Short mmCIF file of C-alpha atoms and ligand atoms in Angstrom, two decimals:
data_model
loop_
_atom_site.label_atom_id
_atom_site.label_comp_id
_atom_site.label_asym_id
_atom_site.label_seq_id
_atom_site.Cartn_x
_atom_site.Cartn_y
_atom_site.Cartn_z
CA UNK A 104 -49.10 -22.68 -64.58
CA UNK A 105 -47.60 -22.56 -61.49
CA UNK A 106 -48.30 -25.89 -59.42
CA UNK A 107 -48.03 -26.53 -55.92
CA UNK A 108 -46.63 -29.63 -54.54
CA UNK A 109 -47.76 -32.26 -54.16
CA UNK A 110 -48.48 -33.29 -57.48
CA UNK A 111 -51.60 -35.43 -58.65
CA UNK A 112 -49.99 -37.46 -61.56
CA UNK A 113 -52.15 -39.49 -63.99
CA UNK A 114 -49.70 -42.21 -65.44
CA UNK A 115 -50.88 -43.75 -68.38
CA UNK A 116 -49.61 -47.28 -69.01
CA UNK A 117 -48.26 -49.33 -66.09
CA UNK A 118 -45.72 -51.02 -67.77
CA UNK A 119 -41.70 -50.76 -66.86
CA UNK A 120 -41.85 -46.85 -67.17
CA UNK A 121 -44.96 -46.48 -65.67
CA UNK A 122 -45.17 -48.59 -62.72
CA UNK A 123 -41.29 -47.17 -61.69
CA UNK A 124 -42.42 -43.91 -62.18
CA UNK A 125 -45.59 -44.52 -60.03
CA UNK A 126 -43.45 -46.08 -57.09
CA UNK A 127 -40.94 -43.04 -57.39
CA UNK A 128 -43.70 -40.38 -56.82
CA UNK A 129 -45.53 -41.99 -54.74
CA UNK A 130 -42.88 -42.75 -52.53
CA UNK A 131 -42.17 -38.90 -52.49
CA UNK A 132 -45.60 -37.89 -51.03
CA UNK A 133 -47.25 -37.59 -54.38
CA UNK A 134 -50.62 -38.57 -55.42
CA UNK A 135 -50.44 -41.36 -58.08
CA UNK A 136 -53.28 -42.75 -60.46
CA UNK A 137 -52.53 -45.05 -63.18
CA UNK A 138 -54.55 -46.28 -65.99
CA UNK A 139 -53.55 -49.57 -67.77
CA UNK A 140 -55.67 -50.44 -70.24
CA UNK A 141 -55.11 -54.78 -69.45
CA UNK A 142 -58.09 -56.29 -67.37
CA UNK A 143 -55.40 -57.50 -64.91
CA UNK A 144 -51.89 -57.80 -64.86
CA UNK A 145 -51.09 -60.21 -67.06
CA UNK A 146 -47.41 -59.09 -69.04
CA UNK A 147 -46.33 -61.59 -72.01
CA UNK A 148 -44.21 -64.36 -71.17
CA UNK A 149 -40.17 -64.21 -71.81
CA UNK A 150 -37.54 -62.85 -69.97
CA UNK A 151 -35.61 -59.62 -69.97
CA UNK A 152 -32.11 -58.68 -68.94
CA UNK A 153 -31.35 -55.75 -66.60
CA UNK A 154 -28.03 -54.43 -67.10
CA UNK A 155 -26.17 -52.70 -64.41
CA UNK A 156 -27.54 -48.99 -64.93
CA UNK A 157 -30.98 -50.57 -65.18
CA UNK A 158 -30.27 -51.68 -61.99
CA UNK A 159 -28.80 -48.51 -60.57
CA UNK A 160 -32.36 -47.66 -61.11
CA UNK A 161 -34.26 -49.55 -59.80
CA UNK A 162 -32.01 -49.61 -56.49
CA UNK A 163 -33.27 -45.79 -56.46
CA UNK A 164 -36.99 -46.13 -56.33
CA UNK A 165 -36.12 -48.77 -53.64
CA UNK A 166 -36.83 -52.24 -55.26
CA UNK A 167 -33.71 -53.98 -55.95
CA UNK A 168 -33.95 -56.53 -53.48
CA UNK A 169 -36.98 -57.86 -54.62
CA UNK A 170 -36.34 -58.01 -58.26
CA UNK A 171 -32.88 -59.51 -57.50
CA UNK A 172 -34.31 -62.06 -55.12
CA UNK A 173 -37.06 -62.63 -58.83
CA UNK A 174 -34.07 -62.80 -61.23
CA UNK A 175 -31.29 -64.35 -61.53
CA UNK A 176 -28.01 -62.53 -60.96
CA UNK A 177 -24.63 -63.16 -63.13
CA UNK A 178 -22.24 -62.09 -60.13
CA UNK A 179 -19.34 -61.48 -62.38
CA UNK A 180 -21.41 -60.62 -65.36
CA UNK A 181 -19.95 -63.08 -67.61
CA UNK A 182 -21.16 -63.17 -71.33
CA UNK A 183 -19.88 -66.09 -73.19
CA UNK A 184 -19.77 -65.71 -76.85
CA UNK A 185 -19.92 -69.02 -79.35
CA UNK A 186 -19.92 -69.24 -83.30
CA UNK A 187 -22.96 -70.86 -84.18
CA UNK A 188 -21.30 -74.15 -84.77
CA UNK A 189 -20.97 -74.06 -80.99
CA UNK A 190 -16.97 -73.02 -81.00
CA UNK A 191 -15.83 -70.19 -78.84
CA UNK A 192 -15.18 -66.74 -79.78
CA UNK A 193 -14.69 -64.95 -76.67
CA UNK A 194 -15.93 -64.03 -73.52
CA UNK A 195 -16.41 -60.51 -71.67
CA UNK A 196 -17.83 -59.06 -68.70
CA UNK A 197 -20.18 -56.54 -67.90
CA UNK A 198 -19.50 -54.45 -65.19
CA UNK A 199 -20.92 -54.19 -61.51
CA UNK A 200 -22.11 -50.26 -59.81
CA UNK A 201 -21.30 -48.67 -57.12
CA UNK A 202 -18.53 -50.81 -56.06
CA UNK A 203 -19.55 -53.90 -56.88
CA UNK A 204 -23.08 -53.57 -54.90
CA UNK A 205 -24.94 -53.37 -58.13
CA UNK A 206 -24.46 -56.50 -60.18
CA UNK A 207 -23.68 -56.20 -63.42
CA UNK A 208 -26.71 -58.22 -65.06
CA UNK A 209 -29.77 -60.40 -64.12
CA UNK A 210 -32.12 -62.04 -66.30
CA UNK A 211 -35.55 -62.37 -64.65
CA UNK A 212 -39.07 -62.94 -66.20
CA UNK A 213 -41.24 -60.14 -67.37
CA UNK A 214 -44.32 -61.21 -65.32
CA UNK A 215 -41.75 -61.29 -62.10
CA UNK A 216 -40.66 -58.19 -62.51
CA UNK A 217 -43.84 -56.87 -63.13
CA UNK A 218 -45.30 -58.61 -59.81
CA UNK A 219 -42.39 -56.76 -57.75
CA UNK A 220 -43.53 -53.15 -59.34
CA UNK A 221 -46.92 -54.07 -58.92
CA UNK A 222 -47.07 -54.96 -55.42
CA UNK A 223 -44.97 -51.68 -54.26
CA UNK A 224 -47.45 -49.78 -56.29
CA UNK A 225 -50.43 -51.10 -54.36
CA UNK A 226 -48.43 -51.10 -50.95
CA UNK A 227 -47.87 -46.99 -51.75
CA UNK A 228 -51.45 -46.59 -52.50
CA UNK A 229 -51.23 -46.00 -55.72
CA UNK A 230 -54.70 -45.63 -57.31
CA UNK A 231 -54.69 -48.10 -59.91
CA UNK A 232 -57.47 -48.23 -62.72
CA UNK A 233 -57.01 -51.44 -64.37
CA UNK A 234 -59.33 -51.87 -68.00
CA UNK A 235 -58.80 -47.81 -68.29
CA UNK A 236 -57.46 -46.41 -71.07
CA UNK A 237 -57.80 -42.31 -72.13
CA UNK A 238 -59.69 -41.18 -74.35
CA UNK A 239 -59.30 -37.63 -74.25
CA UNK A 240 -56.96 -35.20 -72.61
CA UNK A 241 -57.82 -31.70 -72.42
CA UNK A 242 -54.54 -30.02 -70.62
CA UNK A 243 -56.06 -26.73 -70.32
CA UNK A 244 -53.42 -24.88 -72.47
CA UNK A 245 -56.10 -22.73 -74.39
CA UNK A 246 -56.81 -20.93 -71.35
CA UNK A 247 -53.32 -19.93 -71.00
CA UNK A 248 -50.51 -19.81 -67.93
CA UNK A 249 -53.44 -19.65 -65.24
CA UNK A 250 -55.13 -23.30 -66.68
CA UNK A 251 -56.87 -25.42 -63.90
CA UNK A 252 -55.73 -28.84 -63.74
CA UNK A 253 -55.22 -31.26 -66.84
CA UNK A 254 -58.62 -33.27 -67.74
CA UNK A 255 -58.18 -36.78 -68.67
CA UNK A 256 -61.62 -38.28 -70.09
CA UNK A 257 -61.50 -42.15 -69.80
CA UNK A 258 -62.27 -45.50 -71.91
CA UNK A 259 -64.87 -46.15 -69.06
CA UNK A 260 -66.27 -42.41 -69.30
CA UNK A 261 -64.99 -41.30 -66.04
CA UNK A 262 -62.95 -37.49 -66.16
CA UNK A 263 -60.15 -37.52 -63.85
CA UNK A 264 -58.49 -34.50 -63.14
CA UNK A 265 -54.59 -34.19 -62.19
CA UNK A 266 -51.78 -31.54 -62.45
CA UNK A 267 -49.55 -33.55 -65.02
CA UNK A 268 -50.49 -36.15 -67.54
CA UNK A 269 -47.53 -39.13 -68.11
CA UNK A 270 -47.87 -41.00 -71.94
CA UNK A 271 -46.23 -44.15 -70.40
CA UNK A 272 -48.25 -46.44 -72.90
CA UNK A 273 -45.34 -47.97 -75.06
CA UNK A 274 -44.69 -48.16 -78.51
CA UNK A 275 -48.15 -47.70 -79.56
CA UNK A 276 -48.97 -44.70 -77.13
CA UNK A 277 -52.22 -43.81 -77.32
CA UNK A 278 -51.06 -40.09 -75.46
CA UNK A 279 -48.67 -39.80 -78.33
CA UNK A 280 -51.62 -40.19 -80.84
CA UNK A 281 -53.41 -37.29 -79.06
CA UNK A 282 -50.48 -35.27 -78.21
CA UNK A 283 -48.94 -35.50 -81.67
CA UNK A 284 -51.09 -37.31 -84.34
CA UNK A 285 -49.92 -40.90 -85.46
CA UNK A 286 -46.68 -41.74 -85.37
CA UNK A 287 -46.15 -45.06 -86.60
CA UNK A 288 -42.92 -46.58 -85.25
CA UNK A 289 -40.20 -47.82 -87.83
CA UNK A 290 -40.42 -51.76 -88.84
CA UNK A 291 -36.42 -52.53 -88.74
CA UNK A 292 -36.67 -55.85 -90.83
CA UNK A 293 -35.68 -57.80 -87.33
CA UNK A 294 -37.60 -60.50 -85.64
CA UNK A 295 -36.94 -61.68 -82.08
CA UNK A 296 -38.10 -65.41 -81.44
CA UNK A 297 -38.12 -66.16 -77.61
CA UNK A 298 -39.00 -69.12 -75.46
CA UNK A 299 -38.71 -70.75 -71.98
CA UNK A 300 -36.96 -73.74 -70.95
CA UNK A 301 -36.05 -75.58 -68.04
CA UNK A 302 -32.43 -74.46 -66.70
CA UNK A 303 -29.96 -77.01 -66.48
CA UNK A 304 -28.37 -76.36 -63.25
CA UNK A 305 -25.27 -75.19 -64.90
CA UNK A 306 -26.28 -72.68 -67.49
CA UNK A 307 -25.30 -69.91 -64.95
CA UNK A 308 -23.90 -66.82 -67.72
CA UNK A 309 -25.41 -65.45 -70.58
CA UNK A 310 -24.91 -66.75 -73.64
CA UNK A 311 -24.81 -65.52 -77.47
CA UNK A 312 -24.17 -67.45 -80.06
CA UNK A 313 -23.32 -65.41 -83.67
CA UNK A 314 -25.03 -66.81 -86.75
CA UNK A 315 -25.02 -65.59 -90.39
CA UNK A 316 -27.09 -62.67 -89.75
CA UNK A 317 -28.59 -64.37 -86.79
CA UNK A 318 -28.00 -64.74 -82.81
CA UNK A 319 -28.98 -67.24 -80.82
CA UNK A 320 -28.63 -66.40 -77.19
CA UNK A 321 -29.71 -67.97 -73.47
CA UNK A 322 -29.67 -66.15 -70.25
CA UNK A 323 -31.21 -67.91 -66.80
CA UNK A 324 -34.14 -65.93 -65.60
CA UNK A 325 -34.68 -67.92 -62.27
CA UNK A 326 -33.36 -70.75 -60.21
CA UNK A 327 -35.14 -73.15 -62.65
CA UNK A 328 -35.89 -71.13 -65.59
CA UNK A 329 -34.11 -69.83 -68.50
CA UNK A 330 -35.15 -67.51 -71.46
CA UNK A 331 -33.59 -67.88 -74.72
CA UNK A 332 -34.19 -65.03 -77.36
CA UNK A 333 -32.58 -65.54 -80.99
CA UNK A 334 -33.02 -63.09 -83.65
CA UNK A 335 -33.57 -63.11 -87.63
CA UNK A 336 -33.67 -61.00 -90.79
CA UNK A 337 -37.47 -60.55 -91.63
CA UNK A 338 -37.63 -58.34 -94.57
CA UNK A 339 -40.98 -57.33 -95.77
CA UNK A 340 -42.57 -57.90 -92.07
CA UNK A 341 -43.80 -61.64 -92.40
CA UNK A 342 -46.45 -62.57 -90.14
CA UNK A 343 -46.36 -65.56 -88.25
CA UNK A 344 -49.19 -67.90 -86.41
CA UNK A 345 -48.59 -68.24 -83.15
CA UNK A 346 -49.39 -71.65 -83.15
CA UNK A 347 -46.70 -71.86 -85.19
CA UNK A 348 -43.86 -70.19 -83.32
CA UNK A 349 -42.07 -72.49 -81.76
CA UNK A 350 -41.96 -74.92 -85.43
CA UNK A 351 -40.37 -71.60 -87.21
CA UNK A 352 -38.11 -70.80 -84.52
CA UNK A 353 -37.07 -74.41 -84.82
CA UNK A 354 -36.42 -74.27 -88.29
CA UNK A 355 -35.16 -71.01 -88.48
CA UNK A 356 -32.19 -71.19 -86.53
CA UNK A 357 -31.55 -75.26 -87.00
CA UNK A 358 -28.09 -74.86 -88.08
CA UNK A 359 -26.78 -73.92 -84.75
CA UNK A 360 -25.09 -76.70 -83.03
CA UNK A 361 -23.28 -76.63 -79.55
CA UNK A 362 -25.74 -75.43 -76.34
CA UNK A 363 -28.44 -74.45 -78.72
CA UNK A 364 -29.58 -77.89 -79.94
CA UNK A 365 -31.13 -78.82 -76.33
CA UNK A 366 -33.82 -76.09 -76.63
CA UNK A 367 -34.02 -76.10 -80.52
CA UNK A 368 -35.25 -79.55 -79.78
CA UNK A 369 -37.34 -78.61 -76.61
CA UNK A 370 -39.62 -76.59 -78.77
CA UNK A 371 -42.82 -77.86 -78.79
CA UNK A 372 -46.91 -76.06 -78.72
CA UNK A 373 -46.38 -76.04 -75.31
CA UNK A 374 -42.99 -74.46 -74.92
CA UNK A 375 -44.09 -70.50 -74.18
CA UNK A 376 -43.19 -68.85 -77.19
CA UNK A 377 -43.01 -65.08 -78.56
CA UNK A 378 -41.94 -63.63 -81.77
CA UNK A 379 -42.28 -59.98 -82.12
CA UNK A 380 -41.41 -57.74 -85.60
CA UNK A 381 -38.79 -55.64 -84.45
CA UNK A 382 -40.09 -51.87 -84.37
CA UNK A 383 -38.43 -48.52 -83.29
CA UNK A 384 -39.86 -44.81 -82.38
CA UNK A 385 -37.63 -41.64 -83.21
CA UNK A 386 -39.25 -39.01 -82.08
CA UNK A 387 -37.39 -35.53 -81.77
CA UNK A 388 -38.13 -33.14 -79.03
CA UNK A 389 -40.43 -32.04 -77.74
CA UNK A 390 -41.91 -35.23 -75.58
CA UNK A 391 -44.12 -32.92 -74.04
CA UNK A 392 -47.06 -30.56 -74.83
CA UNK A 393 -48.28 -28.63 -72.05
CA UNK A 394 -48.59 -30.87 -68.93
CA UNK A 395 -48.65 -34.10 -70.76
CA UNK A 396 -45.72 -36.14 -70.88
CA UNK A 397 -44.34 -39.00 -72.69
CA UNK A 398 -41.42 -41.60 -71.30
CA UNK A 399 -40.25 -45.14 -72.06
CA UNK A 400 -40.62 -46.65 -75.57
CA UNK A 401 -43.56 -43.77 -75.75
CA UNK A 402 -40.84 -41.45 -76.55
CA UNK A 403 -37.96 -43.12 -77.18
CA UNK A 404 -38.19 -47.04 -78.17
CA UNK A 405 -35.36 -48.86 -79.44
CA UNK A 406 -34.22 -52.21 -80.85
CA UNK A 407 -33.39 -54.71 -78.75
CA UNK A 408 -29.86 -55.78 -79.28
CA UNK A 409 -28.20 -53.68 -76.30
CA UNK A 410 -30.80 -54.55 -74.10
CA UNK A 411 -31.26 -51.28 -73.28
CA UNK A 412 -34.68 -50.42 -73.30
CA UNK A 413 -36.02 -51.30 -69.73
CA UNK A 414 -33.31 -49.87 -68.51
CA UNK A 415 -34.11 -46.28 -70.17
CA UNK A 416 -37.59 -46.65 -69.05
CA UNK A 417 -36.88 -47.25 -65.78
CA UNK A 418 -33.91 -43.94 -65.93
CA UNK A 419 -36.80 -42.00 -67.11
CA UNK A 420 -38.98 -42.82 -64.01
CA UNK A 421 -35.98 -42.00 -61.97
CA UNK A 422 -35.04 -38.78 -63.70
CA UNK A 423 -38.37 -37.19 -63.83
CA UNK A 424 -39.15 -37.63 -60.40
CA UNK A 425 -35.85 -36.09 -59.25
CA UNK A 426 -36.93 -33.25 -61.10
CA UNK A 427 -40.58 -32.90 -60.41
CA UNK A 428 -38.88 -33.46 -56.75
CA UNK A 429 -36.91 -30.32 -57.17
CA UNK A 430 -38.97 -28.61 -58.85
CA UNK A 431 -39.51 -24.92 -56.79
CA UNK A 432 -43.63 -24.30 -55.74
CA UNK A 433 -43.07 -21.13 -58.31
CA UNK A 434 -41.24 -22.65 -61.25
CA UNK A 435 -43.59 -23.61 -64.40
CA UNK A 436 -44.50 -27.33 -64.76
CA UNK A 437 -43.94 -27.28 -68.81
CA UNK A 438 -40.52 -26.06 -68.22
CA UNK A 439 -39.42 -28.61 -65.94
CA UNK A 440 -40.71 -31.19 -68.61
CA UNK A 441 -38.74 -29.57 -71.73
CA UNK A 442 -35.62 -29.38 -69.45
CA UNK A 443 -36.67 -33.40 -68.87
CA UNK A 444 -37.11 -34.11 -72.54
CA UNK A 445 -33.35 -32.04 -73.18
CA UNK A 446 -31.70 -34.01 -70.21
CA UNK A 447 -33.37 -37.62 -71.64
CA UNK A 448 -32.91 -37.19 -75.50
CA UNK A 449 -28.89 -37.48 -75.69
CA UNK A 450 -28.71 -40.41 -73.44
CA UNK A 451 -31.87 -42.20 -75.37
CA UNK A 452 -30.87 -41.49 -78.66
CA UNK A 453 -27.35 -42.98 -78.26
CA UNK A 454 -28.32 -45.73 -77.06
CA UNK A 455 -31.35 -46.29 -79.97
CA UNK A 456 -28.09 -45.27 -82.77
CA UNK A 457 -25.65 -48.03 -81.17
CA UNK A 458 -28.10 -50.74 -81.07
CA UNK A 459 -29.92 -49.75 -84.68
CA UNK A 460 -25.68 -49.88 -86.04
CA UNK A 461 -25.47 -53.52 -84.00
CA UNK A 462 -28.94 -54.81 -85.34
CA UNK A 463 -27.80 -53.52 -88.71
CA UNK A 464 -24.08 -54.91 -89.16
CA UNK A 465 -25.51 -58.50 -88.05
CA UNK A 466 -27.49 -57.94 -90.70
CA UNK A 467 -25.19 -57.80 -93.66
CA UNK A 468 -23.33 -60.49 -92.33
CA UNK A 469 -22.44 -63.32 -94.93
CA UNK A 470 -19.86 -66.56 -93.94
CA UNK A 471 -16.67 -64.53 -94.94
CA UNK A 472 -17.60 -61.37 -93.06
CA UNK A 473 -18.22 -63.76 -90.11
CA UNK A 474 -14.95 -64.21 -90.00
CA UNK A 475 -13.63 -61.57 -89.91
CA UNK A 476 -16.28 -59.98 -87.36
CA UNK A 477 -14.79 -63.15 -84.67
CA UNK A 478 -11.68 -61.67 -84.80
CA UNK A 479 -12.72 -58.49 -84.12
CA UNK A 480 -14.44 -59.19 -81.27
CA UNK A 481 -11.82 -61.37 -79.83
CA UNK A 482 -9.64 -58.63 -79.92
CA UNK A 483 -12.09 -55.81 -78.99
CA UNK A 484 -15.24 -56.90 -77.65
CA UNK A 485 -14.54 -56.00 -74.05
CA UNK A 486 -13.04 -53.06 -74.82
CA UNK A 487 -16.47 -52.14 -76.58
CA UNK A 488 -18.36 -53.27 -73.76
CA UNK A 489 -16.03 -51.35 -71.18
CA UNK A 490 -16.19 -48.07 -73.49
CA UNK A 491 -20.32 -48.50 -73.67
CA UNK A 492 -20.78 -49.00 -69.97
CA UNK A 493 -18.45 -46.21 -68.95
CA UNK A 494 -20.99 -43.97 -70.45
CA UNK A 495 -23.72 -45.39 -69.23
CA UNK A 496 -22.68 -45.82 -65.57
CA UNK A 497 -21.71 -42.23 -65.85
CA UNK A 498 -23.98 -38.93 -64.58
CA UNK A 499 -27.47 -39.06 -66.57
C1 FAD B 133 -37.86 -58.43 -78.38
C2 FAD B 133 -37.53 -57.42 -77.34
C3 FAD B 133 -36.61 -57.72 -76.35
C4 FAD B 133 -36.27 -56.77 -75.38
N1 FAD B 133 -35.36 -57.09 -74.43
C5 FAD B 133 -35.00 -56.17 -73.52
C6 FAD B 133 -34.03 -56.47 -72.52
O1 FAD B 133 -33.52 -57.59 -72.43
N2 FAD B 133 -33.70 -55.49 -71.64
C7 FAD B 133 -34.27 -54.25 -71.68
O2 FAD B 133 -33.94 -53.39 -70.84
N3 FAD B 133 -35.20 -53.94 -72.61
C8 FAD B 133 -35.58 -54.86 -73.51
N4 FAD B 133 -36.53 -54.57 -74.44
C9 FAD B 133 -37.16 -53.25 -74.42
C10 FAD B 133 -38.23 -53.17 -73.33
O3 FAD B 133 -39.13 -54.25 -73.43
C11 FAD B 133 -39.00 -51.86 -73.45
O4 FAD B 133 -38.11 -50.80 -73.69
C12 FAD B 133 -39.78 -51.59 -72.19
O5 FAD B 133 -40.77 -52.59 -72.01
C13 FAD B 133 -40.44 -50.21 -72.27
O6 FAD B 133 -41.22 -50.02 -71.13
P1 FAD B 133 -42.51 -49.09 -71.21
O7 FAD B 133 -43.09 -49.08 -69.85
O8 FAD B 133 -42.18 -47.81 -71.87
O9 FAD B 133 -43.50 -49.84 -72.19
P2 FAD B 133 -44.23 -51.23 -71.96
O10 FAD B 133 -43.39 -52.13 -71.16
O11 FAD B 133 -44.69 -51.66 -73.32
O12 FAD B 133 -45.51 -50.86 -71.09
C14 FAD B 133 -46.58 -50.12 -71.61
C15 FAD B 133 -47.79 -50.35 -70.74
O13 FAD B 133 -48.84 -49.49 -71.16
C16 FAD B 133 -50.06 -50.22 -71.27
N5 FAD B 133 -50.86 -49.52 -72.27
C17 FAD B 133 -50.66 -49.47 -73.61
N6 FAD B 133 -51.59 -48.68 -74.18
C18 FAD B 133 -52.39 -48.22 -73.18
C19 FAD B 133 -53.51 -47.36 -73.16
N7 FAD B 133 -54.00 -46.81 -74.27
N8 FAD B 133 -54.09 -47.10 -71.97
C20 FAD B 133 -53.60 -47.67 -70.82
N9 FAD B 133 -52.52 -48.48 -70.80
C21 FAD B 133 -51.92 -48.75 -71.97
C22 FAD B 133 -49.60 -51.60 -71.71
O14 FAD B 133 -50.60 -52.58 -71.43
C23 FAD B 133 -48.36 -51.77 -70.85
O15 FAD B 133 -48.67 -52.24 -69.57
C24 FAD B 133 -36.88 -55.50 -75.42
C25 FAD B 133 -37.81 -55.18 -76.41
C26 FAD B 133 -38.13 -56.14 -77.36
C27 FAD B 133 -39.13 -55.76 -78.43
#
């Protein structure tokens, strides 16, 4: 097909990827819809970090000041690493952007960060469909290079047409399903236990403490609130009441001393709590078919343990806008999304393998191995971090 701008994009999913990806189109003159399938925003409780080229990107589709002013910034990026007895091991730094204008980190709440997307989306005009999800998507490829537009048949029996589908549903994309059949993402044996607390005025770093084959880690998400986020082995994929999160998370992590203790001993029913079974999607290329697209943890999720995974969300927003953007009026629309899918997949991948190896060694860990794994890092943990940020602050 050959499309003419501007561009009717259907976005489905207004999570990280979506909602960036909405603001970046939109703000470029394009017609927007998106279809999240919640009743109304409403985003589970915890926090989430934002590293540096997260936050490159999000300085692009023009909302940094906001979700700055949401979060809470670590000016000099300062991580400070404990044993789990509460002794130190070392401390690094992540590094700023752009000079220093980019902070290296921030911590901010989920629902925040959403309420910053969310509120640019509706200021653009973005057509938002809240309750929607697709049923159907009928792209039009049987009828060959001169298709109409894409048909997207909805949970609420409306058929929307559009030029270019986006799959921006998550780990359990429902575009996935009917672009590709069911993938089921990977279990990884990891759990990840998180809670709010209260922020004692001086808990102004992040903080991870390194357990036998567990961390324990705290990172302020506001001027009053902090998130803490530990994670476990969990072979064989318990399953865990949520009325009883916040007793398991208490036991399961009771033998760290030192800054964890306080909010250890916080927990309590009404302490906002969240485990989630660690899952992962490896999906090869293509992350198209046709006009439909996937992006975010759609295509690409990862565990956790670079905190990586908003940030490649929002880098996929980012990326395929620039190149819908540039995209000439007689160049084919399912070209421009394989060359996305080839630009994305190196970039994504490495950062899925480096956190799968760090999720995995912590793992393994026994008391001797602990050891030896403090050493290393207080000889080489910044140099790690420095060698992973250079490539990700680089060209993408
Ligand atoms: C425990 C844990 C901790 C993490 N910590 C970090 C971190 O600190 N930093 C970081 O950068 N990343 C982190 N991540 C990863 C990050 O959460 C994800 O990579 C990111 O949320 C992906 O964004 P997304 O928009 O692709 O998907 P999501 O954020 O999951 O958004 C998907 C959206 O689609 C909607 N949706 C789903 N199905 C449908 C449907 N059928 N129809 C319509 N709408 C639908 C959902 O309601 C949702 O709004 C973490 C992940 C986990 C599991």
């Amino acid at each position: 097909m050959t499309a003419t701008l501007p561009l009717h994009t259907l976005i489905v999913g207004g999570g990280i990827a979506g909602s960036a990806l909405a603001i970046a189109l939109a703000s470029d003159g394009h017609r927007v819809t998106v279809l999240e399938k919640q009743s109304e925003w409403a985003f589970q409780s915890s926090g989430i970090f934002i590293y540096s080229n997260g936050l490159v990107a999000l300085d692009r589709i023009g909302v940094l000041p906001e979700i700055l002013a949401a979060g809470f910034v670590v000016a000099d990026g300062e991580n400070v690493y404990l044993d789990h007895r509460g002794d130190p091991i070392v401390d690094v730094f992540y590094p700023s952007a752009e000079g220093g204008r980019i902070p290296p980190v921030i911590g901010i709440k989920r629902a925040e960060m959403h309420c910053v997307l969310a509120t640019r989306m509706q200021a653009l005009g973005v057509e938002i469909r809240l309750g929607t999800s697709v049923n159907a998507i009928d792209d039009g490829a049987a009828a060959g290079p001169a298709a109409g537009p894409v048909m997207v048949h909805t949970s609420d029996g409306a058929a929307l047409s559009c030029d270019l589908v986006v799959g921006a549903d998550g780990i359990r994309s429902r575009v996935r399903s009917l672009l590709l059949g069911d993938i089921e993402p990977i279990y990884t044996g990891f759990g990840v236990w998180r809670s709010i607390h209260r922020r004692p005025a001086d808990v102004v770093s992040k903080l991870l403490m390194m357990g036998v084959g567990k961390r324990f880690g705290v990172m302020p998400i506001s001027h009053d609130t902090l998130y803490v986020y530990a994670t476990s082995n969990e072979p064989g994929r318990p399953w865990y009441a949520p009325d009883t999160w916040h007793a398991h998370m208490r036991a399961k992590f009771d033998e760290f001393q030192g800054p964890a203790r306080r909010y250890l001993e916080e927990l309590s029913p009404a302490t906002e709590t969240l485990y989630t079974s660690v899952e992962e999607v490896r999906l090869p290329l293509p992350w198209h078919r046709g006009r439909v697209q996937l992006i975010g943890d759609a295509a690409h999720a990862s565990t956790p343990f670079m905190g990586q995974g908003g940030a490649m969300a929002l880098e996929d927003a980012v990326v395929l806008a620039e190149m819908l953007g540039a995209r000439t009026a007689d160049a084919s629309l399912t070209n421009t999304l394989q060359a996305f899918g080839e630009r994305r997949y190196p970039r994504c991948a490495f950062v899925q393998d480096v956190s799968r190896k760090v999720g995995e060694a912590g793992g393994l860990e026994n008391d001797a191995s602990c050891l030896v794994r403090n050493d290393r890092m207080k000889a080489g943990a910044q140099a790690d971090v420095d060698r992973f940020y250079a490539h990700m602050l680089g060209p993408y």
